[in-house]
Each structure stands twice: as structure tokens, then as C-alpha cells.
mmCIF file of C-alpha atoms in Angstrom:
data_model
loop_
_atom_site.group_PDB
_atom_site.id
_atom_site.type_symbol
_atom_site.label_atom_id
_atom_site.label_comp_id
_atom_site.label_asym_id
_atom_site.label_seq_id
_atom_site.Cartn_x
_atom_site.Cartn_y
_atom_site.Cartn_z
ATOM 1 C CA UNK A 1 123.280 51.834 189.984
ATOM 2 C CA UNK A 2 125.820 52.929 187.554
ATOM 3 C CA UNK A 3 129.149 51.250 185.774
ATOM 4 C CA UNK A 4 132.141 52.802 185.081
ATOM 5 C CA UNK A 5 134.108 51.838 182.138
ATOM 6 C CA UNK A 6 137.893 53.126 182.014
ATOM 7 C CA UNK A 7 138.874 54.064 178.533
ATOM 8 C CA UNK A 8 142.922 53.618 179.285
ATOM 9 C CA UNK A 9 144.105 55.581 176.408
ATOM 10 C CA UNK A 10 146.750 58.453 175.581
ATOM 11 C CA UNK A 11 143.995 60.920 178.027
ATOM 12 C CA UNK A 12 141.858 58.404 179.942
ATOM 13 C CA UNK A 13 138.254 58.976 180.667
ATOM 14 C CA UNK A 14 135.559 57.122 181.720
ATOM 15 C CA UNK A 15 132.235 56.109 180.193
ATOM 16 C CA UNK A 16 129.278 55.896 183.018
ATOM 17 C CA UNK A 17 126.500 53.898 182.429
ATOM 18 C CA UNK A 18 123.106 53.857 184.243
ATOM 19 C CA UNK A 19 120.075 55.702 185.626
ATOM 20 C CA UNK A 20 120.568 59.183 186.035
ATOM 21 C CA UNK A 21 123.848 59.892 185.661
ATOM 22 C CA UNK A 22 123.257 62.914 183.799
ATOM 23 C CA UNK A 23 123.499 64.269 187.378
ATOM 24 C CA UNK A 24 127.610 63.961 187.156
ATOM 25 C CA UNK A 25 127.615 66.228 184.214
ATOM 26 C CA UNK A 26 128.381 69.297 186.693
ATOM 27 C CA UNK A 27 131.250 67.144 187.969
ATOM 28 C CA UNK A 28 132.280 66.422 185.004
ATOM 29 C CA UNK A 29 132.825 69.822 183.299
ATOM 30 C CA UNK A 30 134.706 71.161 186.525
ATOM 31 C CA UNK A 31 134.707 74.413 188.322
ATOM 32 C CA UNK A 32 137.242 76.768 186.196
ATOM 33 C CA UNK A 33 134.630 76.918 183.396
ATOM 34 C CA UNK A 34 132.645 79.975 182.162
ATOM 35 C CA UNK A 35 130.900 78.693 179.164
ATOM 36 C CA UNK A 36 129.451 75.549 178.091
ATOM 37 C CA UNK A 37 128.041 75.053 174.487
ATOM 38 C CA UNK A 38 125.668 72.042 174.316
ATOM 39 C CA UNK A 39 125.376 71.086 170.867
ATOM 40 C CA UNK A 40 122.035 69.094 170.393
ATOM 41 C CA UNK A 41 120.009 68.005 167.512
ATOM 42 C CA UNK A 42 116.438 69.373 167.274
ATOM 43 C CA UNK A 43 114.780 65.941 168.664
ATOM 44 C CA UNK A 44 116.132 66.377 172.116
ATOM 45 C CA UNK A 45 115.520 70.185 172.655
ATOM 46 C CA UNK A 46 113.404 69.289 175.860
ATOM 47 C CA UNK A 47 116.464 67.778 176.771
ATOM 48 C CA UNK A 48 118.949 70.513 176.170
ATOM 49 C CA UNK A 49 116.717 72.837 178.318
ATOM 50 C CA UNK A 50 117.121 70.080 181.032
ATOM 51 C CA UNK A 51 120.916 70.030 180.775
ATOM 52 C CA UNK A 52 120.871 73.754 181.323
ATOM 53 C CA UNK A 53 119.327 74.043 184.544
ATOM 54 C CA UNK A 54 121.427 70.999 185.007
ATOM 55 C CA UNK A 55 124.355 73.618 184.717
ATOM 56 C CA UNK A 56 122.700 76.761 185.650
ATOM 57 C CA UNK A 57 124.919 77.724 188.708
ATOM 58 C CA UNK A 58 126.017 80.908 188.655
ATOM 59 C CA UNK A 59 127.906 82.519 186.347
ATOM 60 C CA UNK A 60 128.349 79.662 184.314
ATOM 61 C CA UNK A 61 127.267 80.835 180.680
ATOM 62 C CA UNK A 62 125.445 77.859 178.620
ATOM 63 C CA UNK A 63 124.651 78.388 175.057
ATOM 64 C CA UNK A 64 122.539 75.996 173.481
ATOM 65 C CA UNK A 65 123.675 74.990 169.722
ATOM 66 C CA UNK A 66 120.593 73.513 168.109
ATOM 67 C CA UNK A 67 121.593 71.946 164.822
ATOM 68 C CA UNK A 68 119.532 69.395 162.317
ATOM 69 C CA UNK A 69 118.666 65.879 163.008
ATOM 70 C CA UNK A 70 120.964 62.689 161.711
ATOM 71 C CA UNK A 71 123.833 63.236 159.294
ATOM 72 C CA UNK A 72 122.295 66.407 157.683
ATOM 73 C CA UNK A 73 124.311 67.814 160.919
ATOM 74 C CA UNK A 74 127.400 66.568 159.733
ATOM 75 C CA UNK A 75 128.154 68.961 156.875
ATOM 76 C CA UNK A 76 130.187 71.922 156.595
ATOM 77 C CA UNK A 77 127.648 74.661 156.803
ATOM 78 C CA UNK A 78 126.524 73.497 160.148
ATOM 79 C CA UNK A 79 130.263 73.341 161.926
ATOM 80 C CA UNK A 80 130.854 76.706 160.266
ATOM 81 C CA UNK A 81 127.427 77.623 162.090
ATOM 82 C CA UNK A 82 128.565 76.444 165.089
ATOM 83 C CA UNK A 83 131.939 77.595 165.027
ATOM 84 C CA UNK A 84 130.247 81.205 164.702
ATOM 85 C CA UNK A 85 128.158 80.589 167.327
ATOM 86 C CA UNK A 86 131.351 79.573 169.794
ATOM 87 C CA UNK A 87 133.473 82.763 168.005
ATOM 88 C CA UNK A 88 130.289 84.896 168.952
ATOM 89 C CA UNK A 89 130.379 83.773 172.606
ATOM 90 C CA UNK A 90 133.782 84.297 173.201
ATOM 91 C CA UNK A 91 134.609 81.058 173.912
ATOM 92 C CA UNK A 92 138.255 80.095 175.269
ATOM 93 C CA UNK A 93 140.123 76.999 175.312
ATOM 94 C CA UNK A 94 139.096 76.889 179.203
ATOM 95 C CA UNK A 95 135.657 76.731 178.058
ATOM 96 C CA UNK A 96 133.901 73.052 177.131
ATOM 97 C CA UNK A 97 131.609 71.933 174.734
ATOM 98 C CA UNK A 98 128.665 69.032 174.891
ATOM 99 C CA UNK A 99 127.205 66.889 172.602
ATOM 100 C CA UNK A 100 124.236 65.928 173.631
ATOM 101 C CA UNK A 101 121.842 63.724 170.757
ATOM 102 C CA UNK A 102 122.979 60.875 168.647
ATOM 103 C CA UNK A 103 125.781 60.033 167.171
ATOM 104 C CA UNK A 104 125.847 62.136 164.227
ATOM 105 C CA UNK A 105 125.707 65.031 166.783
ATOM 106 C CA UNK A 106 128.273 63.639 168.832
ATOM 107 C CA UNK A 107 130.661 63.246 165.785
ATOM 108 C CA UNK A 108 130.020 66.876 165.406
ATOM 109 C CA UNK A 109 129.879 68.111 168.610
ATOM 110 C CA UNK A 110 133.470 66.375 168.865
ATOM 111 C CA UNK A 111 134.960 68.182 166.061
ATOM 112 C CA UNK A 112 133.904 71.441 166.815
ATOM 113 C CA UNK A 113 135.380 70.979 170.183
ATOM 114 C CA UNK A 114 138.980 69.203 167.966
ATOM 115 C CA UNK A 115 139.293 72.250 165.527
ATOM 116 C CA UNK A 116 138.170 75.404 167.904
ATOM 117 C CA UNK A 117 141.208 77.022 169.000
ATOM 118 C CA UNK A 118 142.873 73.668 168.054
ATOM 119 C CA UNK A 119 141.329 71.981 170.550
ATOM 120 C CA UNK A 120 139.090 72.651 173.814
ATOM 121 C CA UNK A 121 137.581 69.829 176.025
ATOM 122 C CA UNK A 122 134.245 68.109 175.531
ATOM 123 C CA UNK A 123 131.639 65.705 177.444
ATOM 124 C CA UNK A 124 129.645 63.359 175.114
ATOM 125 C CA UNK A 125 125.878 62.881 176.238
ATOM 126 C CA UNK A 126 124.850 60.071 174.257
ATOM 127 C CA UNK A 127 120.779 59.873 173.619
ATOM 128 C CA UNK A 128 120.575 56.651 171.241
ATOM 129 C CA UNK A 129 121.785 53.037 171.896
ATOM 130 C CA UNK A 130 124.105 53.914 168.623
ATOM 131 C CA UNK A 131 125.811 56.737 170.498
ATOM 132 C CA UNK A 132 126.195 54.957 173.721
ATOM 133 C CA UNK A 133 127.665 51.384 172.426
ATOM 134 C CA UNK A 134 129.322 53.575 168.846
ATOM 135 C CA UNK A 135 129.858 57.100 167.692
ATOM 136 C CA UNK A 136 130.876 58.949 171.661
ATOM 137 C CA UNK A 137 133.276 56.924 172.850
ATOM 138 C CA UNK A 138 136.576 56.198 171.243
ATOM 139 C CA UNK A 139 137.725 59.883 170.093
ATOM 140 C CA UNK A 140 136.591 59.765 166.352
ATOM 141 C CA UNK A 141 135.012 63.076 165.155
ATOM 142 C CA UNK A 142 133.807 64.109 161.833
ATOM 143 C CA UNK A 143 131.697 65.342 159.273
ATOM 144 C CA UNK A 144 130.797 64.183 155.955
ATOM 145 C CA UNK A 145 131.408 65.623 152.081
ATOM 146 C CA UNK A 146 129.937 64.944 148.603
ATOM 147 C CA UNK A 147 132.290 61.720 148.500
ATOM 148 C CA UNK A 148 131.262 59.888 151.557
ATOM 149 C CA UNK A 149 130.869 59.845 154.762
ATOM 150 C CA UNK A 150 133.437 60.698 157.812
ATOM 151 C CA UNK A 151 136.358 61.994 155.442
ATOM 152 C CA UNK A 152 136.625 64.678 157.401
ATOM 153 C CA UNK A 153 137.776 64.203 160.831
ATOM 154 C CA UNK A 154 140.050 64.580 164.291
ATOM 155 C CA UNK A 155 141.063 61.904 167.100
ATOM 156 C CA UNK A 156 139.933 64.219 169.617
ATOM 157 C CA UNK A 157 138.997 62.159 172.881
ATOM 158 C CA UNK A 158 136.234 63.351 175.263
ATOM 159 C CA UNK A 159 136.648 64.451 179.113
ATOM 160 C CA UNK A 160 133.619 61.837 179.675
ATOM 161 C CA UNK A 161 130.879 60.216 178.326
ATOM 162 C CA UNK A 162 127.646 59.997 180.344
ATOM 163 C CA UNK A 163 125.504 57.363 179.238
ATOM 164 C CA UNK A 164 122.052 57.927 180.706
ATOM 165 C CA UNK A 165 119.853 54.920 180.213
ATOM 166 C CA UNK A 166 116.676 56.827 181.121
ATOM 167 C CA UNK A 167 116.846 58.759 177.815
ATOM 168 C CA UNK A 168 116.433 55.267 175.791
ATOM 169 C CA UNK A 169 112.667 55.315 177.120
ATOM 170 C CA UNK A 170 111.364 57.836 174.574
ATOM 171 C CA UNK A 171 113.497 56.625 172.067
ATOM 172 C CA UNK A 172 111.685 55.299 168.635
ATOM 173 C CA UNK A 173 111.753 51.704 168.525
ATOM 174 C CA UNK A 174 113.497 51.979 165.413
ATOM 175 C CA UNK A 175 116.140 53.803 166.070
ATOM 176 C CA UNK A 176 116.605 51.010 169.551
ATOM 177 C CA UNK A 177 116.498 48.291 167.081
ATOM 178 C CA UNK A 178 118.990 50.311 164.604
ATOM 179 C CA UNK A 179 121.458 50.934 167.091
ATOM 180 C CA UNK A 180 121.685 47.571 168.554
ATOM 181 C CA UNK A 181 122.817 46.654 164.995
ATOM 182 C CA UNK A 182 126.388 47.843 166.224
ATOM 183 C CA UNK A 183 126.218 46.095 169.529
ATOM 184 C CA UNK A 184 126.080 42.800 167.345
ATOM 185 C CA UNK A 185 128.437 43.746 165.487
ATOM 186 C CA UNK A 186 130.716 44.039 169.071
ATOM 187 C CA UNK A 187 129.038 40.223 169.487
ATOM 188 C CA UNK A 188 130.489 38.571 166.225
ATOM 189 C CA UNK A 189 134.057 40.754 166.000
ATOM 190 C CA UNK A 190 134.479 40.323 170.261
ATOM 191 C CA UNK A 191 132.603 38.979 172.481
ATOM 192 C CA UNK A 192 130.126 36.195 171.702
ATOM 193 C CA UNK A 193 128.568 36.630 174.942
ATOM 194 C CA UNK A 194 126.717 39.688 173.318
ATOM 195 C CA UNK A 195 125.362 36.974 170.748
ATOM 196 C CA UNK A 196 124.246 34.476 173.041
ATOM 197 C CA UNK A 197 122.606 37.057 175.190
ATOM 198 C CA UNK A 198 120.574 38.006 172.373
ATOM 199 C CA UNK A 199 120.069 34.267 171.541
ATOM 200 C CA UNK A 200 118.661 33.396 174.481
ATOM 201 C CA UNK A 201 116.754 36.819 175.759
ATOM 202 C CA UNK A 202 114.224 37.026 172.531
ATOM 203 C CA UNK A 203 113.768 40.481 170.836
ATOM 204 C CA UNK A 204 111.180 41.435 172.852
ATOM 205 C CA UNK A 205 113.373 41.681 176.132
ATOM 206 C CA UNK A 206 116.393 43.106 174.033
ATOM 207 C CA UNK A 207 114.269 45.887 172.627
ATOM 208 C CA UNK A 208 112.606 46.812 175.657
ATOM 209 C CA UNK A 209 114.040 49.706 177.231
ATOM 210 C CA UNK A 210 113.776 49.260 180.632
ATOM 211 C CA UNK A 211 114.926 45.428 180.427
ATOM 212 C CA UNK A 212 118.049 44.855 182.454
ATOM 213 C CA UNK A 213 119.144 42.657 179.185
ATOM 214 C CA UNK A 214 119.678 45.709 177.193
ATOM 215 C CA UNK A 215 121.559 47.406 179.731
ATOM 216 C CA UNK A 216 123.347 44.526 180.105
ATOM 217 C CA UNK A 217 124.060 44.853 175.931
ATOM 218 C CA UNK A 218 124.577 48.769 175.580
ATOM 219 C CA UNK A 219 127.785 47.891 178.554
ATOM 220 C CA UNK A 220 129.221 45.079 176.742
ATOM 221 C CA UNK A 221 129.183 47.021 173.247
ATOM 222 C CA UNK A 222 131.099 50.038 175.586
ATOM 223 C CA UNK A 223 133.253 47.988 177.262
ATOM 224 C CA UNK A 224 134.233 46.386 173.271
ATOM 225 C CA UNK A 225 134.717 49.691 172.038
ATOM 226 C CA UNK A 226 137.019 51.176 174.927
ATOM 227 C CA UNK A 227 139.385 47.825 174.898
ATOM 228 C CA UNK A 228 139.805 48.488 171.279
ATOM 229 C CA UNK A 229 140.538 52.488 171.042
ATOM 230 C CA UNK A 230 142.340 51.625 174.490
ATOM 231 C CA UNK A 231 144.861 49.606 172.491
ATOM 232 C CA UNK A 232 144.809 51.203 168.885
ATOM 233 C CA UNK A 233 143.191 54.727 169.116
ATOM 234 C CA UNK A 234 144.249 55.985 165.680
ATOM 235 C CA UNK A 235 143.938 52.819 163.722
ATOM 236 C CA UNK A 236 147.460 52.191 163.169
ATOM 237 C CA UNK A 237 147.151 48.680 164.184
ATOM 238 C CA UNK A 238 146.970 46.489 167.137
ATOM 239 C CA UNK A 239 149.448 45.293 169.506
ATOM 240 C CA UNK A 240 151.557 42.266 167.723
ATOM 241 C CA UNK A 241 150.102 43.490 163.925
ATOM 242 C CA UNK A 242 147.192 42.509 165.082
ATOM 243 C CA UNK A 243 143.949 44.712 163.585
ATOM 244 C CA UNK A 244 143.430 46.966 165.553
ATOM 245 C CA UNK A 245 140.603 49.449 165.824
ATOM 246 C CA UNK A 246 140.069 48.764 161.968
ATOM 247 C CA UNK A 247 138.115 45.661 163.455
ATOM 248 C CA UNK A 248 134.890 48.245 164.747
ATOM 249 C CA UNK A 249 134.645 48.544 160.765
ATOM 250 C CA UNK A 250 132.920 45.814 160.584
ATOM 251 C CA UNK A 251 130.087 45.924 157.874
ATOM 252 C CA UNK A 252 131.034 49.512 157.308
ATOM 253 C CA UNK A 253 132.313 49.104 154.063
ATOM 254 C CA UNK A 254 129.690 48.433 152.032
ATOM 255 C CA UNK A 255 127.175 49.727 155.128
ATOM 256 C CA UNK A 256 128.478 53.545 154.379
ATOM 257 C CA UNK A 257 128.573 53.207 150.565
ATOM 258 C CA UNK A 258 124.572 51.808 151.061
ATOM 259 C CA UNK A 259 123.410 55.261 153.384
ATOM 260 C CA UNK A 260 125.848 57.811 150.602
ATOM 261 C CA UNK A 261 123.506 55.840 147.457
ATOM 262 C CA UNK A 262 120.187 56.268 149.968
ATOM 263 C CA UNK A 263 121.279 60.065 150.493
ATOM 264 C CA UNK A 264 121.693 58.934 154.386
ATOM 265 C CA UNK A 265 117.827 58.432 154.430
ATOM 266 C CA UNK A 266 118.407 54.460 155.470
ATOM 267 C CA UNK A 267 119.383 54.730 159.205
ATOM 268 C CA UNK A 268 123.218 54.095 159.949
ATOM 269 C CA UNK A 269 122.718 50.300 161.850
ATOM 270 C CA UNK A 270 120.448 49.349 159.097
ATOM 271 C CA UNK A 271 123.305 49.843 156.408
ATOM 272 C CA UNK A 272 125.188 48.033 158.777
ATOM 273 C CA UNK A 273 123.436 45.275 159.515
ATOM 274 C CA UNK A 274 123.131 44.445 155.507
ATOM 275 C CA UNK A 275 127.355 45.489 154.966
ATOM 276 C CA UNK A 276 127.930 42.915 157.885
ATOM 277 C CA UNK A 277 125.907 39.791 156.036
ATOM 278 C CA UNK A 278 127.960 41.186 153.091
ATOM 279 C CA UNK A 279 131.184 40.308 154.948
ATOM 280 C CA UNK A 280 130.264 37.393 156.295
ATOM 281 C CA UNK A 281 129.711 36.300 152.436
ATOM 282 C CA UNK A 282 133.075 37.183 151.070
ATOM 283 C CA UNK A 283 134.764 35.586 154.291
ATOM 284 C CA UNK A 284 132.783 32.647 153.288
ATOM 285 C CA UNK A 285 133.502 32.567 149.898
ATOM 286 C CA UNK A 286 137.531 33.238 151.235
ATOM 287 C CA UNK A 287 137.082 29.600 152.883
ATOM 288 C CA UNK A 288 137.825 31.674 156.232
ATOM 289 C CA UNK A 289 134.043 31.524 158.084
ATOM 290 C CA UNK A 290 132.077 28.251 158.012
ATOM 291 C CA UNK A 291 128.391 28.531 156.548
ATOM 292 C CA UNK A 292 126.886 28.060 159.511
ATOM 293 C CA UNK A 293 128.857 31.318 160.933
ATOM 294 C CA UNK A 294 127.355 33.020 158.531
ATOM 295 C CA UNK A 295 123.710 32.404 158.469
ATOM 296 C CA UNK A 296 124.324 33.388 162.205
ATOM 297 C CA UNK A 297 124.774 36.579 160.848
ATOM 298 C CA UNK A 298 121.226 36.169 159.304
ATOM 299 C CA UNK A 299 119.703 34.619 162.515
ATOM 300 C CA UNK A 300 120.540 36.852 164.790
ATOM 301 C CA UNK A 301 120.093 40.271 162.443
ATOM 302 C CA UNK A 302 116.625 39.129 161.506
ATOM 303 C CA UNK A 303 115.427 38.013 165.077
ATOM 304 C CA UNK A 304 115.700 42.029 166.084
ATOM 305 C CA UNK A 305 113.685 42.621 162.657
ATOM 306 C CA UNK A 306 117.074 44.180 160.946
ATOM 307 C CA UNK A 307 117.725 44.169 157.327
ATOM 308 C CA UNK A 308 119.742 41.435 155.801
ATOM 309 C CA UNK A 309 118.791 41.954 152.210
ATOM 310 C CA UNK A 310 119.120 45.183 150.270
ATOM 311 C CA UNK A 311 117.635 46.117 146.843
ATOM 312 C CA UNK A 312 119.561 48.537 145.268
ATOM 313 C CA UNK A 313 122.309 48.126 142.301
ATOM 314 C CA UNK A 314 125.856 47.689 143.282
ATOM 315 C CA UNK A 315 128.109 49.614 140.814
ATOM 316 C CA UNK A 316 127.474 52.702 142.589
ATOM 317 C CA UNK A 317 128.364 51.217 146.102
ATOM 318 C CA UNK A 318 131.348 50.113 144.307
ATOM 319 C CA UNK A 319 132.791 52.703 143.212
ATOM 320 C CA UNK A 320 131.634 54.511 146.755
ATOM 321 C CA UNK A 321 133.421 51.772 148.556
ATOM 322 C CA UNK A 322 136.783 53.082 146.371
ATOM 323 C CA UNK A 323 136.496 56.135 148.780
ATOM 324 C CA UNK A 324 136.324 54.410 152.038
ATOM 325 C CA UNK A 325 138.917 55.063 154.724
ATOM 326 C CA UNK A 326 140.651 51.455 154.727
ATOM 327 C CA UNK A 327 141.099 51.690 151.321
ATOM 328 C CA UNK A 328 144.871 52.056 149.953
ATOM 329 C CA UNK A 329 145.298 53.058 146.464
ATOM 330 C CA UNK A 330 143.316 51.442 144.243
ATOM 331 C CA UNK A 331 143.175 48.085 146.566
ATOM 332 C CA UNK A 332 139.604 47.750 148.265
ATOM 333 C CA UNK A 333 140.390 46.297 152.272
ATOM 334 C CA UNK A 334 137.479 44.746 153.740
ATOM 335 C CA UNK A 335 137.059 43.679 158.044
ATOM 336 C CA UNK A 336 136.190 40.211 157.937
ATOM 337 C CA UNK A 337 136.023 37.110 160.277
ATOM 338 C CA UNK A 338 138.753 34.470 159.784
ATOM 339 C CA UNK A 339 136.395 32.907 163.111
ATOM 340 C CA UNK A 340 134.162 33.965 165.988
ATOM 341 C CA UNK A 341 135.698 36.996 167.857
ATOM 342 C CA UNK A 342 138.545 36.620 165.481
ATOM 343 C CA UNK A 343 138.359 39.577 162.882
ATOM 344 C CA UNK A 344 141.057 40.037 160.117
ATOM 345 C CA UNK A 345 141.905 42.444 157.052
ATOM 346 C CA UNK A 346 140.797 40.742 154.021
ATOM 347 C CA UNK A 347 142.893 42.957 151.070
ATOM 348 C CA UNK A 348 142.090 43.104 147.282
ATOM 349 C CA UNK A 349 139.130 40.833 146.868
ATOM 350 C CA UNK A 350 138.235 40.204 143.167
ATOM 351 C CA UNK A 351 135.713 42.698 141.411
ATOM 352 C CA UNK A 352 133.710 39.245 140.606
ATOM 353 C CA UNK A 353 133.756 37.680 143.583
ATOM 354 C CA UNK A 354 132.258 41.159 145.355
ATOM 355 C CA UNK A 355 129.502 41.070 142.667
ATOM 356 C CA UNK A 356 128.466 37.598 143.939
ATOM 357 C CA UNK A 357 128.544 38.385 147.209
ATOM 358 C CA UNK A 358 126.303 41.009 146.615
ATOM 359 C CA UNK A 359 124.084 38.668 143.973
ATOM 360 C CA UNK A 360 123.381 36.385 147.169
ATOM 361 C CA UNK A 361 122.500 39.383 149.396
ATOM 362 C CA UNK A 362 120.231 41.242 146.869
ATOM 363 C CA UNK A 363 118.291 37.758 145.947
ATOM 364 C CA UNK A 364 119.800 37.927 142.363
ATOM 365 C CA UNK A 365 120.149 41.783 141.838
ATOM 366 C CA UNK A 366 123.153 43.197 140.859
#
């Protein structure tokens, strides 16, 4: 069985979720095409080669882009590697591209497909709980640069996104556990279903990959995610000034300042876990989220053995922070709760008051 999730926005497309479904990728890419590049990160190569004889009918050219693992793929050098690779190929703006691999690879993948002959069409295949629920559906591409991550990008939205749950069954249990980190995050700034699903399951049904319960999760994080590009899909704000998009920001703040200071070698939910505690803090301190709101960010973080605490100093992450998308001028703009499923812009938070934030989420360290 499979679920199909409409994403209603300026080109609609759907997100398919279940068993198997990387059988609609030939569907999916259509009949006028010649050439298909499937842009993959080395751990799924096995899989690449099973996406090509997925598409091997004839006369249908597929070129298999293997580029590095994680965000090391999201850097100039490797677009300009793959742009080559397309230029070498002759590829045409009838011609599609496929990200296949995680979400760094699908933020790539995307971006090729956004900046090649100004645009050509592309089908996200999502291998990680992080790509399904996060990084393939919604349009954002991107790479990063020296001063942080993502500040290079296109809204380019995907022809589909196939979200095979087989795949999840030989992934590492920590990168399961990391992705879920932004299917909480869906819980606290949407749907507290998500939370009480988690609540009541127990880790050890969440984080099994066959469970029905984290099937159940990966579609409620999609179905978050495609109401909220649906409405807002460049983050210019919601409907009524509401927040808009800016809202799946939650934790990122601070959560993409923490993997720039660990040189991206912390994994992208576990930065977000610890930037979404961090929130919860300062909308705390604000007066805005009740304390026991917040140590049910703690509760149920910890319960799927995420990272609520983190070590490091926080001057650098400040002044990384500075550089982060939301921010306007010198003013810092943080995504915090104001209540359950009720996320808000809080702007120009005191230097101090981030500092103690950060004191209570460090144990003391500044």
C-alpha cells in the first residue's frame, strides 16, 4: 500500500509513500525523455545500479552522477562536476535529472536540475527518513559556502518525490534516529499527534524500520511539510501574516551554526535536535512557552537517544547565527513557540539573554 500526498503549490506534484514505489519512477519521468542523470551519493551505489535497470528501456540514456557522501556534496566543485558531466552528455531541457540519496544529495541534485539550462525537471528519490519527512519535498535546493550552510540556492520544485520505505531497512540506526529529529520538530511546530505517537509507541517501535508507527511518522512529517510550502513556498509569509514556511526553521538557527563550528561532522537532526531545546529556552525565558512545554522538548528528544545538550563555546555559533537566512541586518530572528502547534518569529533577542539560554543547554558552558 502506498499514500499519496498532493503538494498544491505554483506546479503541483505528489509525494508517494510506501513499499516499492520506486516502481513508478518510469511513470514518473515520462516517455519524451532521452537522458536521465541520477545523481547519488557513494552509500547507495547498489542502489543507483538498481534505478538503472529500473529505467533501462530502450534508448533511454542514464548516466549515473556519483558524488561524496553528506554535505561534502554540497560545495561548488561538485555541482561544477556535475554540471560537466550533464554538458558532456548533451543534456537538454527535455531531459530529467534524479536525486537519489539523502538530503544533502537531494539539495544538490535539485539545483543542478534549477541552474542547468535555467531549469530542467527532476524526481527526488529520498533514501533517509531526513530526506523523506525534510530536504526533497518543498522545492528548496542548495549548496553550501565558507559562511554557512544553504546560502546558495533555487525554489526549484520536483516532478515527484518517491518515498520508498523499503530503503529505510539498511539504513544506520543513527542516521533513523537523526532524521526523525525533524519529524519532531513537524510534532511541536504542527501537529501534536506526531508527539503523542512517539509518546505512546516507545523508541523501540519508532526506530524500527519495518514498524507501521514509523511509517505512520515519516507521512505525517510529509504531509506537515507539503501544507506549509503549499501555502508559503518562498518564505514570504503565510496567509493572514501568519509565518509561513519560516516555521520548518525550527531549531535551525543555532542547529546550522552547531554542524558549520563541527565542520558538518555532527549529523544535521542532531544539530537540530540541540537548536530546538535552544528555542524552546528563549521562548521560555520570552514568557511565551510554559516550562513544562519545554522539558517536553527534553522528554521526547532524549527518549529517541537525541542530543539535548551540546559542549562547545557559543561565540562562534553567534556570530555564525549573524549569517543565517532569517536574519535581517544586524537583527538575529529566531522560530519559536508562542504554544503547541503555534510557532511565531521571535525578532532581536538580547545578546545576554541568548548566552543564558545557551548556559542552561551547555550545563554552565559558555
Amino acid at each position: 500500500m502506498s499514500e499519496r500526498i498532493a503538494v498544491e503549490a505554483a506546479a503541483p506534484y505528489e509525494v508517494v509513500v510506501g513499499s516499492g514505489v520506486i516502481g513508478e519512477l518510469t511513470d514518473v519521468v515520462g516517455t519524451d525523455v532521452r537522458r536521465v542523470a541520477v545523481i547519488h551519493s557513494v552509500a547507495v551505489r547498489e542502489r543507483a545500479l538498481g534505478v538503472r535497470s529500473v529505467l533501462g528501456r530502450d534508448q533511454l540514456e542514464v548516466h549515473l552522477v556519483e558524488v561524496p557522501d553528506g554535505e561534502r556534496a554540497k560545495s561548488a566543485d561538485v555541482l561544477e562536476y556535475c554540471w560537466r558531466v550533464l554538458g558532456e552528455s548533451g543534456f537538454t531541457r527535455s531531459d530529467v535529472v534524479v536525486g537519489l540519496g539523502g538530503g544533502s544529495t537531494t539539495d544538490l541534485a535539485g539545483f543542478v536540475a534549477a541552474t542547468w539550462l535555467r531549469g530542467v525537471r527532476f524526481v527526488n528519490l529520498p533514501t533517509t527518513v531526513l530526506g523523506m519527512v525534510d530536504a526533497a519535498v518543498g522545492g528548496k535546493t542548495g549548496i553550501n559556502t565558507a559562511s554557512g550552510k544553504n546560502l546558495v540556492g533555487a525554489f526549484h520544485e520536483p516532478a515527484a518525490v518517491l518515498c520508498d520505505l523499503d530503503v529505510l531497512q539498511t539504513l544506520p540506526r543513527p542516521e533513523l534516529r537523526s532524521g526523525l529529529a525533524e519529524v519532531v520538530k513537524c510534532g511541536f511546530i504542527a501537529d501534536a499527534n506526531i508527539l503523542e505517537l512517539i509518546e505512546n509507541a516507545g523508541a523501540q517501535s519508532v526506530l524500527d524500520p519495518t514498524s507501521p508507527i514509523l511509517a505512520e511518522l515519516v507521512t505525517k512529517g510529509i504531509a506537515v511539510k507539503a501544507r506549509t510550502v503549499a501555502e508559503d513556498l518562498k518564505e514570504t509569509g503565510g496567509a493572514e501574516g501568519g509565518i509561513g514556511r519560516e516555521a520548518l526553521n525550527y531549531g535551525h538557527t543555532l542547529g546550522h551554526a552547531i554542524e558549520r563550528e563541527e565542520a558538518y561532522g555532527i549529523r544535521h537532526g542532531e544539530a537540530i535536535s540541540v537548536g530546538m531545546v535552544f528555542v524552546a529556552e528563549l521562548a521560555h525565558r520570552h514568557d511565551l512557552i510554559d516550562a513544562d512545554l519545554l522539558q517536553r522538548h527534553r522528554d521526547v528528544l532524549a527518549s529517541l537517544s537525541l542530543p539535548t545538550t551540546w559542549a562547545g563555546a557559543f561565540s562562534p555559533l553567534l556570530a555564525a547565527m549573524r549569517m543565517d537566512k532569517k536574519t535581517r541586518g544586524d537583527q538575529l530572528r529566531f522560530v519559536v513557540l508562542e504554544d503547541l502547534g503555534v510557532p511565531r518569529i521571535l525578532a532581536g533577542p538580547e545578546e545576554q539573554v541568548l548566552r543564558d539560554c545557551f548556559a542552561a543547554l551547555a550545563g554552565g558552558l559558555r
